[in-house]
Tab-separated table of C-alpha atoms in Angstrom:
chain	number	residue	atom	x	y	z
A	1	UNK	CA	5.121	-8.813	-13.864
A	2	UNK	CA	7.029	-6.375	-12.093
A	3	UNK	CA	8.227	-7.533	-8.228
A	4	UNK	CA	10.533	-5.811	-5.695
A	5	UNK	CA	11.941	-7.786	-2.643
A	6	UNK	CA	13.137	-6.276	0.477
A	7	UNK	CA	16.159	-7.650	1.726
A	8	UNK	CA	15.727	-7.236	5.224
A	9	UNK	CA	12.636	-8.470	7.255
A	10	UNK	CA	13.900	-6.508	9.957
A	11	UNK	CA	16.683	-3.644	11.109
A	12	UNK	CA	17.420	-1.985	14.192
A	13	UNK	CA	19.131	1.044	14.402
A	14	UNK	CA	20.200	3.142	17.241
A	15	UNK	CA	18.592	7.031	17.519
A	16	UNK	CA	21.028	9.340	15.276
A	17	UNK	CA	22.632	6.407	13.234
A	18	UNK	CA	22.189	6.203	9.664
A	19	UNK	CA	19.461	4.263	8.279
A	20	UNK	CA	19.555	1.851	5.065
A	21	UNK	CA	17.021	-0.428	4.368
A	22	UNK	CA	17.280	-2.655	0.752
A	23	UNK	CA	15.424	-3.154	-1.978
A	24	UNK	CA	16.032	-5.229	-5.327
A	25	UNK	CA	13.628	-4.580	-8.504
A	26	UNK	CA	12.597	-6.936	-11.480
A	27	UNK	CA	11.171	-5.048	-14.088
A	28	UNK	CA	10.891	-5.694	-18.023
A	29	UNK	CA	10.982	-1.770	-18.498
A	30	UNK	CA	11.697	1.236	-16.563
A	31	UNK	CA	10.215	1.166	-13.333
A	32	UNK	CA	8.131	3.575	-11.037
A	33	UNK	CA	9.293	2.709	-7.971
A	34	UNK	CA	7.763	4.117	-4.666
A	35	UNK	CA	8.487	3.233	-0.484
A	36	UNK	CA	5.647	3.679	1.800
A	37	UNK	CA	5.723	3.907	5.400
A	38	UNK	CA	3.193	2.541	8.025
A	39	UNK	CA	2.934	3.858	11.164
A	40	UNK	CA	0.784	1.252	13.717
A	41	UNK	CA	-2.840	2.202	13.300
A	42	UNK	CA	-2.177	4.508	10.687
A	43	UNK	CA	-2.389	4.491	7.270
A	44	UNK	CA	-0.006	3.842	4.008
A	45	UNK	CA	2.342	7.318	3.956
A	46	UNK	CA	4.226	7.803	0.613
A	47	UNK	CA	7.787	8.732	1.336
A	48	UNK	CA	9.133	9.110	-2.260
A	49	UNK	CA	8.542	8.049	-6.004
A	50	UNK	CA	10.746	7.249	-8.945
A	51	UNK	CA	9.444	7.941	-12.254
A	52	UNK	CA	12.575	7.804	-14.647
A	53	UNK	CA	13.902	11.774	-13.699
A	54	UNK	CA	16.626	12.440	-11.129
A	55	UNK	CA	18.127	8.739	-9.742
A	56	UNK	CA	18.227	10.223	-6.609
A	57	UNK	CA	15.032	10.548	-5.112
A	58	UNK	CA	14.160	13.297	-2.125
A	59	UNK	CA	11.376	12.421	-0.212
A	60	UNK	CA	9.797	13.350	3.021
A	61	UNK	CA	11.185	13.025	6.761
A	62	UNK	CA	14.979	13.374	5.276
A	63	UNK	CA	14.587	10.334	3.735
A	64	UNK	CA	16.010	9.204	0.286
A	65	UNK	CA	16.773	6.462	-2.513
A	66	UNK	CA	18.959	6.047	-5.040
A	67	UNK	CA	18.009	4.476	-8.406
A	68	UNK	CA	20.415	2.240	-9.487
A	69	UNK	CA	19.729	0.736	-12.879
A	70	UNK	CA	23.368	-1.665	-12.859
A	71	UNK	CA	22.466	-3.167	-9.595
A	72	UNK	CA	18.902	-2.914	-9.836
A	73	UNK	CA	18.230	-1.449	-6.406
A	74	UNK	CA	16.719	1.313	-5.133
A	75	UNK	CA	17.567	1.402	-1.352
A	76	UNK	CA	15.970	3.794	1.190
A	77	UNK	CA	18.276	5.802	3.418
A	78	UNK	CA	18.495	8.329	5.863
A	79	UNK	CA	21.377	10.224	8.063
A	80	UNK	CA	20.342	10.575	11.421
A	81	UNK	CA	17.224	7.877	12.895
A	82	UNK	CA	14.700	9.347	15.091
A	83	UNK	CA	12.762	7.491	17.719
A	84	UNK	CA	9.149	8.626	15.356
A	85	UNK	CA	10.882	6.568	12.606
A	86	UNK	CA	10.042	3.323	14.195
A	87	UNK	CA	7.675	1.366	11.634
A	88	UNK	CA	6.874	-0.933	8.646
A	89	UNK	CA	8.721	0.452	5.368
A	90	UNK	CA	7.472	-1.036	2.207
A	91	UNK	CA	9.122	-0.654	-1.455
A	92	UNK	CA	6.531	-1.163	-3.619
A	93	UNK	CA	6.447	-1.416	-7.809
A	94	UNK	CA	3.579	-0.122	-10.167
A	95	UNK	CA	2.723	-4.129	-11.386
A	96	UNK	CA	2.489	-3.471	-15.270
A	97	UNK	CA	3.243	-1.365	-17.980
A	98	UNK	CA	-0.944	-0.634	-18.563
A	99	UNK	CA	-1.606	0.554	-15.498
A	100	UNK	CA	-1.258	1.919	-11.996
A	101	UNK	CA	-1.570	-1.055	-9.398
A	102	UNK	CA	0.883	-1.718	-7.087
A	103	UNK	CA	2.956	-4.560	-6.087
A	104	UNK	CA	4.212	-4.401	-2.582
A	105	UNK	CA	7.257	-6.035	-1.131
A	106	UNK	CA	7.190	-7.544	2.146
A	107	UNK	CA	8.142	-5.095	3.964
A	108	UNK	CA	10.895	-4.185	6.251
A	109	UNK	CA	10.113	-3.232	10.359
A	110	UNK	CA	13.018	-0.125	11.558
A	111	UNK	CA	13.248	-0.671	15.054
A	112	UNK	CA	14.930	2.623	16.587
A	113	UNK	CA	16.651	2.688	19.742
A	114	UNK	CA	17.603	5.110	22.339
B	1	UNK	CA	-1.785	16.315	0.840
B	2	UNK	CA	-4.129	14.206	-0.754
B	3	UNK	CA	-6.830	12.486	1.706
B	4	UNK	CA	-8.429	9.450	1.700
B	5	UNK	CA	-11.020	7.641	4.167
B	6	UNK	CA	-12.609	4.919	5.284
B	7	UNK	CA	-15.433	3.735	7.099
B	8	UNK	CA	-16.206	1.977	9.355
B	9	UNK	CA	-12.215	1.579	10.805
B	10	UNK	CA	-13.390	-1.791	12.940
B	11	UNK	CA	-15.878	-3.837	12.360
B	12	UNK	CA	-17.051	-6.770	14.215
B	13	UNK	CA	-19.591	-8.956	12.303
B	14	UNK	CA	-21.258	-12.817	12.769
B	15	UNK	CA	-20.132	-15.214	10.409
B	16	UNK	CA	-22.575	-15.358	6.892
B	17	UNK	CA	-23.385	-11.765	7.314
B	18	UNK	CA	-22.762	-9.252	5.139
B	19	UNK	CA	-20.069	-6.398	5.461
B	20	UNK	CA	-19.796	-3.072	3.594
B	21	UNK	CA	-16.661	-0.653	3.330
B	22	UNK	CA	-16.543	2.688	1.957
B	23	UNK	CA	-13.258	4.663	0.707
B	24	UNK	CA	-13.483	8.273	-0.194
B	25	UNK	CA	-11.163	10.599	-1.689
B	26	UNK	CA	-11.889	14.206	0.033
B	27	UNK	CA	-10.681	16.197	-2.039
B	28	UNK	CA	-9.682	14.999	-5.306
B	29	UNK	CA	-11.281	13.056	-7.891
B	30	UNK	CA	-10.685	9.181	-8.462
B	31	UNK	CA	-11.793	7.166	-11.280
B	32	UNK	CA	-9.538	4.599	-10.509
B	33	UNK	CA	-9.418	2.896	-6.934
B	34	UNK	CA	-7.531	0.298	-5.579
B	35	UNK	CA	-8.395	-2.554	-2.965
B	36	UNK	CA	-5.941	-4.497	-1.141
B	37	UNK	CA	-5.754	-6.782	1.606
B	38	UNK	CA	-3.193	-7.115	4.473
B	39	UNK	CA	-2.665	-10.159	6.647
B	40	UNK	CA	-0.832	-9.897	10.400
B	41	UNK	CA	2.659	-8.694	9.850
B	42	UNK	CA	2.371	-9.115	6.137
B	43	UNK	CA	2.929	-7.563	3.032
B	44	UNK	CA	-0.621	-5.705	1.181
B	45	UNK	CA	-1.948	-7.756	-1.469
B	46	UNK	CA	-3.830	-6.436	-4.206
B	47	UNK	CA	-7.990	-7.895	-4.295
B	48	UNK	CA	-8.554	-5.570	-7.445
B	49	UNK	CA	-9.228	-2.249	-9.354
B	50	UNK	CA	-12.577	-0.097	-9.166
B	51	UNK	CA	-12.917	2.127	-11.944
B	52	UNK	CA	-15.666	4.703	-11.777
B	53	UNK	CA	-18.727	3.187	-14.022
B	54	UNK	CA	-17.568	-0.210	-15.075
B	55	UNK	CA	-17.286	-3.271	-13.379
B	56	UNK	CA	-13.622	-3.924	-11.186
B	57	UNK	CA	-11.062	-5.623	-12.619
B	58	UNK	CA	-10.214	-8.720	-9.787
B	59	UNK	CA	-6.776	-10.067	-9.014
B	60	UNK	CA	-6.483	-13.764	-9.657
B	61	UNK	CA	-7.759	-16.098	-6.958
B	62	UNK	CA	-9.979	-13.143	-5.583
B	63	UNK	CA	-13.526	-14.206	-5.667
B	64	UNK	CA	-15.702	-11.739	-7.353
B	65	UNK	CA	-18.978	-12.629	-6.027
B	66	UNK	CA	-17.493	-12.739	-2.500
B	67	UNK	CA	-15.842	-9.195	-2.503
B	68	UNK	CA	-18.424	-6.684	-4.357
B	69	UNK	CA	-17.111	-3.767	-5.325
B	70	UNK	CA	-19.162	-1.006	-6.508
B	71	UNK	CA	-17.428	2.412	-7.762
B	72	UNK	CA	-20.457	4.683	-8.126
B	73	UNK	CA	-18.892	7.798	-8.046
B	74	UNK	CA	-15.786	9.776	-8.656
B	75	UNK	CA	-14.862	10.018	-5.075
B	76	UNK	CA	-16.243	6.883	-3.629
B	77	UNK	CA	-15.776	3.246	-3.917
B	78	UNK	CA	-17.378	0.229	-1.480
B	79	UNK	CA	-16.488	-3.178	-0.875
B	80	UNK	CA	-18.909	-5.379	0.464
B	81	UNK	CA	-18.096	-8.939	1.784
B	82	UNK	CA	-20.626	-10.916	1.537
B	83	UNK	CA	-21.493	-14.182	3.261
B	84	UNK	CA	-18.464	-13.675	5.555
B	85	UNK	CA	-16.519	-16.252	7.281
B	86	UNK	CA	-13.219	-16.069	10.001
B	87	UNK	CA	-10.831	-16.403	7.247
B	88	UNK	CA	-12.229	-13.404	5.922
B	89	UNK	CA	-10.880	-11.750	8.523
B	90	UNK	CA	-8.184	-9.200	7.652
B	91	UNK	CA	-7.133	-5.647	7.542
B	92	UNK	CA	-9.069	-4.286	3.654
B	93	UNK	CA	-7.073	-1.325	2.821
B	94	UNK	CA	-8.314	1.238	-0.088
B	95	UNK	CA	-6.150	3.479	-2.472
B	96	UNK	CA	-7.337	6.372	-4.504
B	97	UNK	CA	-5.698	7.513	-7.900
B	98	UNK	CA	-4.916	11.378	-7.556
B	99	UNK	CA	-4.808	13.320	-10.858
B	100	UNK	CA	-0.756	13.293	-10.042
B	101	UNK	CA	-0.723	9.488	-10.548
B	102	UNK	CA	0.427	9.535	-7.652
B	103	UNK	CA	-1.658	6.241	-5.022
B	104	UNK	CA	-3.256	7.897	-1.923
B	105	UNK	CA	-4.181	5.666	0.828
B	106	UNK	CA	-7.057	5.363	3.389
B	107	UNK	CA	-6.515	4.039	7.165
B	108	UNK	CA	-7.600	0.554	6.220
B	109	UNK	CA	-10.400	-1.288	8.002
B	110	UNK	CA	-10.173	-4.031	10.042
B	111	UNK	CA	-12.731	-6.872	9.551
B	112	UNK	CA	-13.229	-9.372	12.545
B	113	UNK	CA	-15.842	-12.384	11.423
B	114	UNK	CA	-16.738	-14.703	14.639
């Protein structure tokens, strides 16, 4: 089965810092790799996808990953942190080759501050 | 974007009652739906898949008869807990399948069994 791990339970970064947070992928084949982000009392937003085109992934908010097949990694960045980026981050895996469900990773809470 | 809902967002219920949950997709088409479950600052787990017109496919160590799922349409899927208990208690989160393969998600509804 395919599995991601986040390295990082938790980071806190200050407003207008950059932001990295990690993730590792085991995967018999190439991936489709995806981060989410929760807001409290909101629901799953997707950021970005990977589906095997461009390593380098824009997504929404200014955020974006790099697909690294050598280190097997595809960490979420972004330049500048803004206060509304404050929540859960999840990298998350499609779990087989047949089909579309998704394994999550633990997840990784971005605490911004001023 | 994509949008997907559910109902009710809270529910509050007596333990060995009954509890249903819809998830629509509003303006796509879904044969394939996803279920998942998230614990108090963890990670979503996946309960199983609803396909449109055939039975759901359950994750292992989800109990079938506990967690009906019913798919009887292209833009709605329910879950219905039945017999519910406190450790059923959790945050049920639904995902539809756009025609982009891309996993939209609804709000999530939070179960509380006394």
């Amino acid at each position: 089965a395919q599995s991601v791990t986040q390295l990082d339970s938790h980071v806190s970064v200050s407003e207008g810092t950059p932001v990295l947070l990690r993730c590792n992928y085991s995967s018999s084949y190439s991936p489709s790799l995806f981060w989410y982000v929760q807001h409290p009392n909101k629901g799953l937003q997707l950021l970005l996808k990977y589906t095997s085109a461009a390593t380098l992934v824009k997504g929404i908010n200014g955020f974006e990953a790099e697909f690294k097949k050598s280190e097997t990694s595809f960490h979420l960045t972004k330049p500048s942190a803004h206060m509304s980026d404050a929540a859960e981050y999840f990298c998350v895996v499609i779990g087989s080759n047949s089909g579309y469900a998704l394994n999550f990773g633990k997840g990784t809470s971005l605490l911004v501050t001023p | 974007g994509a949008v997907v809902s559910q109902h009710p967002s809270w529910v509050i219920c007596k333990s060995g009652t009954s509890v249903k949950i819809e998830c629509r997709s509003l303006d796509f088409q879904a044969t394939t739906m996803f279920w998942y479950r998230q614990f108090p600052k963890q990670s979503l787990m996946l309960m199983a898949t609803s396909n449109e017109g055939s039975k759901a496919t359950y994750e292992q160590g989800v109990e079938k008869d506990k967690f009906l799922i019913n798919h009887a349409s292209l833009t709605l899927s329910t879950l219905t807990v039945t017999s519910a208990h406190p450790e059923d208690s959790s945050f049920y989160i639904c995902s539809a399948l756009a025609p982009t393969d891309t996993q939209y998600f609804g709000p999530g509804t939070r179960l509380t069994v006394l």
